[in-house]
Each structure stands twice: as structure tokens, then as C-alpha cells.
Coordinates of N, CA and C in Angstrom, one line a residue:
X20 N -42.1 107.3 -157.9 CA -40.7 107.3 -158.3 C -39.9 108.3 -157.4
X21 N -38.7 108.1 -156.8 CA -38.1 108.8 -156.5 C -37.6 109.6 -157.1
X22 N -37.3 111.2 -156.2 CA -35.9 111.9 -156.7 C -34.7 111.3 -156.8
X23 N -34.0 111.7 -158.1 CA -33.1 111.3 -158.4 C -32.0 111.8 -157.3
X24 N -32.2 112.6 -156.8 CA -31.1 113.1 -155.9 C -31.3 112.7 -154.6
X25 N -32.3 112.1 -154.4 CA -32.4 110.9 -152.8 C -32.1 109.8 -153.1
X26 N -31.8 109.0 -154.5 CA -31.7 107.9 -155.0 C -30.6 107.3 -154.7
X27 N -30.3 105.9 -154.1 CA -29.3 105.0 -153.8 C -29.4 103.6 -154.3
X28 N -28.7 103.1 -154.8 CA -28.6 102.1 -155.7 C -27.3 101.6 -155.0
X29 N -27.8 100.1 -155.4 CA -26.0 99.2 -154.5 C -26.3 97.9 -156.1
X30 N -25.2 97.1 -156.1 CA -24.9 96.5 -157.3 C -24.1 95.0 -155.9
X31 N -24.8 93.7 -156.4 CA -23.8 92.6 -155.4 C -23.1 91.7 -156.7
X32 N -21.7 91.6 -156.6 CA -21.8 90.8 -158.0 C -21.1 89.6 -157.3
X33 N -21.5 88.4 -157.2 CA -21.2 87.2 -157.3 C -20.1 86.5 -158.2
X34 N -19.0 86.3 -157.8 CA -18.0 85.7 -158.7 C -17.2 84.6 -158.7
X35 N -16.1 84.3 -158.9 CA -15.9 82.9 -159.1 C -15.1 82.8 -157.5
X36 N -14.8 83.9 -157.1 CA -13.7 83.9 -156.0 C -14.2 84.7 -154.6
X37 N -14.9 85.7 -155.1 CA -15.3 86.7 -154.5 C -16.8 87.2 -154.3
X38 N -17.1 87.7 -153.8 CA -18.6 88.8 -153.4 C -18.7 90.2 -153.2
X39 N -18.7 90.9 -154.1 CA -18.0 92.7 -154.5 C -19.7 93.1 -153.8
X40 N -19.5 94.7 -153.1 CA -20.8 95.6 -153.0 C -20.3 96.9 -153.4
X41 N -21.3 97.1 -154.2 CA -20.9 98.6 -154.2 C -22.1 99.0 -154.0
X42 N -22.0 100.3 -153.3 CA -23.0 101.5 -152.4 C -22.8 102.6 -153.4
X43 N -24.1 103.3 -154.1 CA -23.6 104.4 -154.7 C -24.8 105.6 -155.1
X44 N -24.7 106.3 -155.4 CA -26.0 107.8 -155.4 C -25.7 108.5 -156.5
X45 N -26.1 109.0 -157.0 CA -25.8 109.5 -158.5 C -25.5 111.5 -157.8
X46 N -24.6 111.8 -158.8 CA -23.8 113.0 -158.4 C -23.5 113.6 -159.7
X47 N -23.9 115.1 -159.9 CA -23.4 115.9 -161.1 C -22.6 115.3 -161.6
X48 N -22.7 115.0 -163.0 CA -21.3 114.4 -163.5 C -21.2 113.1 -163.3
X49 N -21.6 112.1 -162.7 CA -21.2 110.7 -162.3 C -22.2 110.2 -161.2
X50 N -21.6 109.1 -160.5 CA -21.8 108.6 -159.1 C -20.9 108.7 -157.8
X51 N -21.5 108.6 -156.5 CA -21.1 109.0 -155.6 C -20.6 107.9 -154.8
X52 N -19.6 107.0 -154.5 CA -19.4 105.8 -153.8 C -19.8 105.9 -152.4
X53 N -21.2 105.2 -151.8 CA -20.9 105.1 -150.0 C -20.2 103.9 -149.6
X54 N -20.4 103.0 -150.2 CA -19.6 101.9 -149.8 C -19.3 100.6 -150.8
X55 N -17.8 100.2 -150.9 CA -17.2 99.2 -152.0 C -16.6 98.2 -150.5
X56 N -17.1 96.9 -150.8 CA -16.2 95.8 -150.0 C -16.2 94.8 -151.2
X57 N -15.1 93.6 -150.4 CA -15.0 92.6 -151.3 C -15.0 91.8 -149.8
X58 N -15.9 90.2 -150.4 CA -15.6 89.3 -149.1 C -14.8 88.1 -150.1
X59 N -13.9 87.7 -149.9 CA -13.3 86.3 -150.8 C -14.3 85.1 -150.3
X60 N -15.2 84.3 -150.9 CA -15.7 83.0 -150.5 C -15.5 82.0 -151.1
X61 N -14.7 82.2 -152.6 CA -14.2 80.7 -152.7 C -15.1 79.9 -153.2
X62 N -16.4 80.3 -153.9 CA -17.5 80.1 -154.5 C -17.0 78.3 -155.5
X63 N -16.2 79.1 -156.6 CA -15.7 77.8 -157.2 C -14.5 76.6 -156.7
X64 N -14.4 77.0 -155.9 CA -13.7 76.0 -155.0 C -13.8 75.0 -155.5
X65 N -12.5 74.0 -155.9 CA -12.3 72.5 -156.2 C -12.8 72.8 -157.7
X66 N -13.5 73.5 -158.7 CA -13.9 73.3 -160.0 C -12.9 73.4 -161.1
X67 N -11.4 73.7 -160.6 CA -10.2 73.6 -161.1 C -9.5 72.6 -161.5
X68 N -9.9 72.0 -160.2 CA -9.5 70.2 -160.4 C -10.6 69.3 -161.2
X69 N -11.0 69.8 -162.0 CA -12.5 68.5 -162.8 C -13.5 69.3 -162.3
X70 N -13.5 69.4 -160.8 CA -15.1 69.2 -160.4 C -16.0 69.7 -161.2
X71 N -17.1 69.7 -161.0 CA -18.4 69.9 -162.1 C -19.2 70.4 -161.2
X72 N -19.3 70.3 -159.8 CA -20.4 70.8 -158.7 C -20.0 71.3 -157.9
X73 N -20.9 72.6 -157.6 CA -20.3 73.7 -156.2 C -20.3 72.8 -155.0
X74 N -19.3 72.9 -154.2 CA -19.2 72.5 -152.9 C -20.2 73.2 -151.8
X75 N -20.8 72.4 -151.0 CA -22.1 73.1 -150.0 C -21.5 74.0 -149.1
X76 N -20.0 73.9 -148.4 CA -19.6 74.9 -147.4 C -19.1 76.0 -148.8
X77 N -18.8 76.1 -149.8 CA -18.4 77.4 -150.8 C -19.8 78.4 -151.3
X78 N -20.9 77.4 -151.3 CA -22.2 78.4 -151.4 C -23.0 79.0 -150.2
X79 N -22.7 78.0 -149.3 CA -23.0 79.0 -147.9 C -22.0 79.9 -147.5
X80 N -21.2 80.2 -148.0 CA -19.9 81.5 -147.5 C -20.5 81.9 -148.5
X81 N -20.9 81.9 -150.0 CA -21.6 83.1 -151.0 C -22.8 83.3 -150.3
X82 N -23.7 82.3 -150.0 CA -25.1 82.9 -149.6 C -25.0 84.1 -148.5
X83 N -24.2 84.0 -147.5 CA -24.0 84.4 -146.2 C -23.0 86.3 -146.5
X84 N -22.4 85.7 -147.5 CA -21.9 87.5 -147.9 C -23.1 87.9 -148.5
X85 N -23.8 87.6 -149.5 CA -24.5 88.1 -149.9 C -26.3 88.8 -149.3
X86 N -26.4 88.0 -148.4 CA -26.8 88.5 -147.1 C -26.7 89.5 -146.3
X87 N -25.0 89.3 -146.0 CA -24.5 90.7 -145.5 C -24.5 91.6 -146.2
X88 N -24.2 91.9 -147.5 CA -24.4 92.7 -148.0 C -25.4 93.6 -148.5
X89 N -26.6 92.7 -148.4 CA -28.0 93.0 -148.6 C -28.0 93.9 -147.5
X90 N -27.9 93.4 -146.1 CA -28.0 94.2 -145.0 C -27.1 95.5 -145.1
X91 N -25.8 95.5 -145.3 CA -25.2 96.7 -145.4 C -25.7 97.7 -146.2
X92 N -26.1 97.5 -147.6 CA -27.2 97.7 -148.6 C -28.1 99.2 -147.9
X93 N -29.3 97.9 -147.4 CA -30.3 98.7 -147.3 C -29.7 99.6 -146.0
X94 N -28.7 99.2 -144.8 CA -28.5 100.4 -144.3 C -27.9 101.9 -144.2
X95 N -27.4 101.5 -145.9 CA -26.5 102.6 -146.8 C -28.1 103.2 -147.1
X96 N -29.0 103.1 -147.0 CA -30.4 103.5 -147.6 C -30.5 103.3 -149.2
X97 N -30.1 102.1 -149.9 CA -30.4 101.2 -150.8 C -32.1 101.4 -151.0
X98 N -32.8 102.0 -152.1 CA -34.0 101.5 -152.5 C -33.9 100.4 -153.7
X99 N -32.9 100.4 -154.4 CA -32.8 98.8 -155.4 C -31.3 98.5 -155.3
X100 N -31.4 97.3 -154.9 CA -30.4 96.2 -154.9 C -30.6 95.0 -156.2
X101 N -29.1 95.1 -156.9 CA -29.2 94.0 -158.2 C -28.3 93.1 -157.9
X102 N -28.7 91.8 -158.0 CA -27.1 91.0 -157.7 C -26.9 90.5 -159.7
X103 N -25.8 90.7 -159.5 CA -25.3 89.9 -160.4 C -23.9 88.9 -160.4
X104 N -24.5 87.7 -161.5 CA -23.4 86.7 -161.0 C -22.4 86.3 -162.5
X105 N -21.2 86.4 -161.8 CA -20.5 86.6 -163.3 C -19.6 85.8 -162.8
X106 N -19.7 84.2 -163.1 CA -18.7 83.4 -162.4 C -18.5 83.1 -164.2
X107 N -16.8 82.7 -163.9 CA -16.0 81.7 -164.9 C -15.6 80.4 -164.6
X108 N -16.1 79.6 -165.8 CA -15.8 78.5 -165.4 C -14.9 77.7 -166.9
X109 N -14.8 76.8 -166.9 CA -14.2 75.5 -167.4 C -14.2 74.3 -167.6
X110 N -15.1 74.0 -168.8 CA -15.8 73.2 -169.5 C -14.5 72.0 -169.6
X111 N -15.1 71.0 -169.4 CA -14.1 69.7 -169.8 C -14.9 68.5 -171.1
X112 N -14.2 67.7 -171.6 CA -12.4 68.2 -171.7 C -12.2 69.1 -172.8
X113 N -13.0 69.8 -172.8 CA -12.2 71.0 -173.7 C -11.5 72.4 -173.3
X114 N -11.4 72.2 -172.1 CA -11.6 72.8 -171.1 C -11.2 74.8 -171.7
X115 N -12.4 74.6 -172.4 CA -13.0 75.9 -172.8 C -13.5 76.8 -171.6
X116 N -13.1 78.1 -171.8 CA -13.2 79.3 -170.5 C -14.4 80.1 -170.9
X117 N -15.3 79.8 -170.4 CA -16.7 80.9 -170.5 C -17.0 81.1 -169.4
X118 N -17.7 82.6 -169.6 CA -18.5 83.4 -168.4 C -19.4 83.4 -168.3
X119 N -20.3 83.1 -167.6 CA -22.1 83.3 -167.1 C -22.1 84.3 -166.3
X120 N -23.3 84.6 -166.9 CA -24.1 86.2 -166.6 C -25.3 85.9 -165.6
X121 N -26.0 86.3 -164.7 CA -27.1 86.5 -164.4 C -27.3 87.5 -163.4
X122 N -28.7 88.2 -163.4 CA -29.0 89.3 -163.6 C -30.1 89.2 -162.5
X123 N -30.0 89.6 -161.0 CA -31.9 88.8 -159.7 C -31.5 90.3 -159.1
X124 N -32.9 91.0 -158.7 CA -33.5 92.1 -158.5 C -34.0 91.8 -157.0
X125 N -33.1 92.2 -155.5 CA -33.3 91.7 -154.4 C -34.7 92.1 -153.8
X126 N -34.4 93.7 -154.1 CA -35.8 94.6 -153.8 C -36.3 95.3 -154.7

């Protein structure tokens, strides 16, 4: 187990529009930010209109941030990376608004 005070921890959360990183090290009192980005990918693309199915070029721009960000990650010196995916969507025709959760452990 690591010292808590060598420890770095990054968070990727996958969302309906976007791919957030945060870089972070725990600090008296709180946490320490080394690095926050956002890439926009447009993940749900067209699911506004009906669609019911991710489009293949909107999950290769998520796969491909999230990639990068793995990489940025572990060069922040990341020992655990968590992605989480918190996309909303819209059920038809009720078109009821729920959010999905999930929770994948890179390293």
C-alpha cells in the first residue's frame, strides 16, 4: 500500500456530451488538483432525435479521449484510475429522463 502522501488518484467520467479528468493527491484538509480537462465528444449524438443507438464515429471520439486521458493520467503519476460513466438519456415514448451509472477500474 502506498503512502498516502505519494498517492495520486485521477477520476474519467464519461458523459452524455463530454469526457471530464481530474488529476488529484490528497492534501491536509482536502485534495490537491494536478490536472482537470474536459474534451466535448458528443457521445449521445442523434439520441435526441428517437435514436436508440450510439453512433460509431461518437464512441470512437469517447474511446479516443478516454485514452488520452488514461495517458495524461498515468503521466500525472496516477497509481488508480476509475472511469465512470454517467450518461442521460431518454426513454421513448415516455420520454422519461434517467441517468446511468457505471463504475470500470482502469488500473
Amino acid at each position: 500500500m502506498e503512502d498516502g502522501n505519494n498517492f495520486i488518484g485521477a477520476v474519467i467520467e464519461v458523459g452524455t456530451n463530454s469526457v471530464k479528468l481530474l488529476t488529484a493527491k490528497p492534501e491536509a484538509g482536502g485534495i490537491k488538483t494536478i490536472r482537470y480537462e474536459r474534451i466535448i465528444t458528443r457521445l449521445g449524438e442523434g439520441l435526441s432525435l428517437g435514436g436508440n443507438k450510439l453512433l460509431p464515429a461518437a464512441i470512437g471520439r469517447t474511446v479516443e479521449a478516454v485514452m488520452n486521458f488514461k495517458n495524461r493520467a498515468l503521466s500525472d503519476g496516477a497509481s488508480a484510475i476509475v472511469v465512470i460513466l454517467s450518461l442521460i438519456h431518454i426513454s421513448e415514448p415516455t420520454r422519461l429522463l434517467s441517468i446511468s451509472y457505471a463504475v470500470f477500474c482502469l488500473k
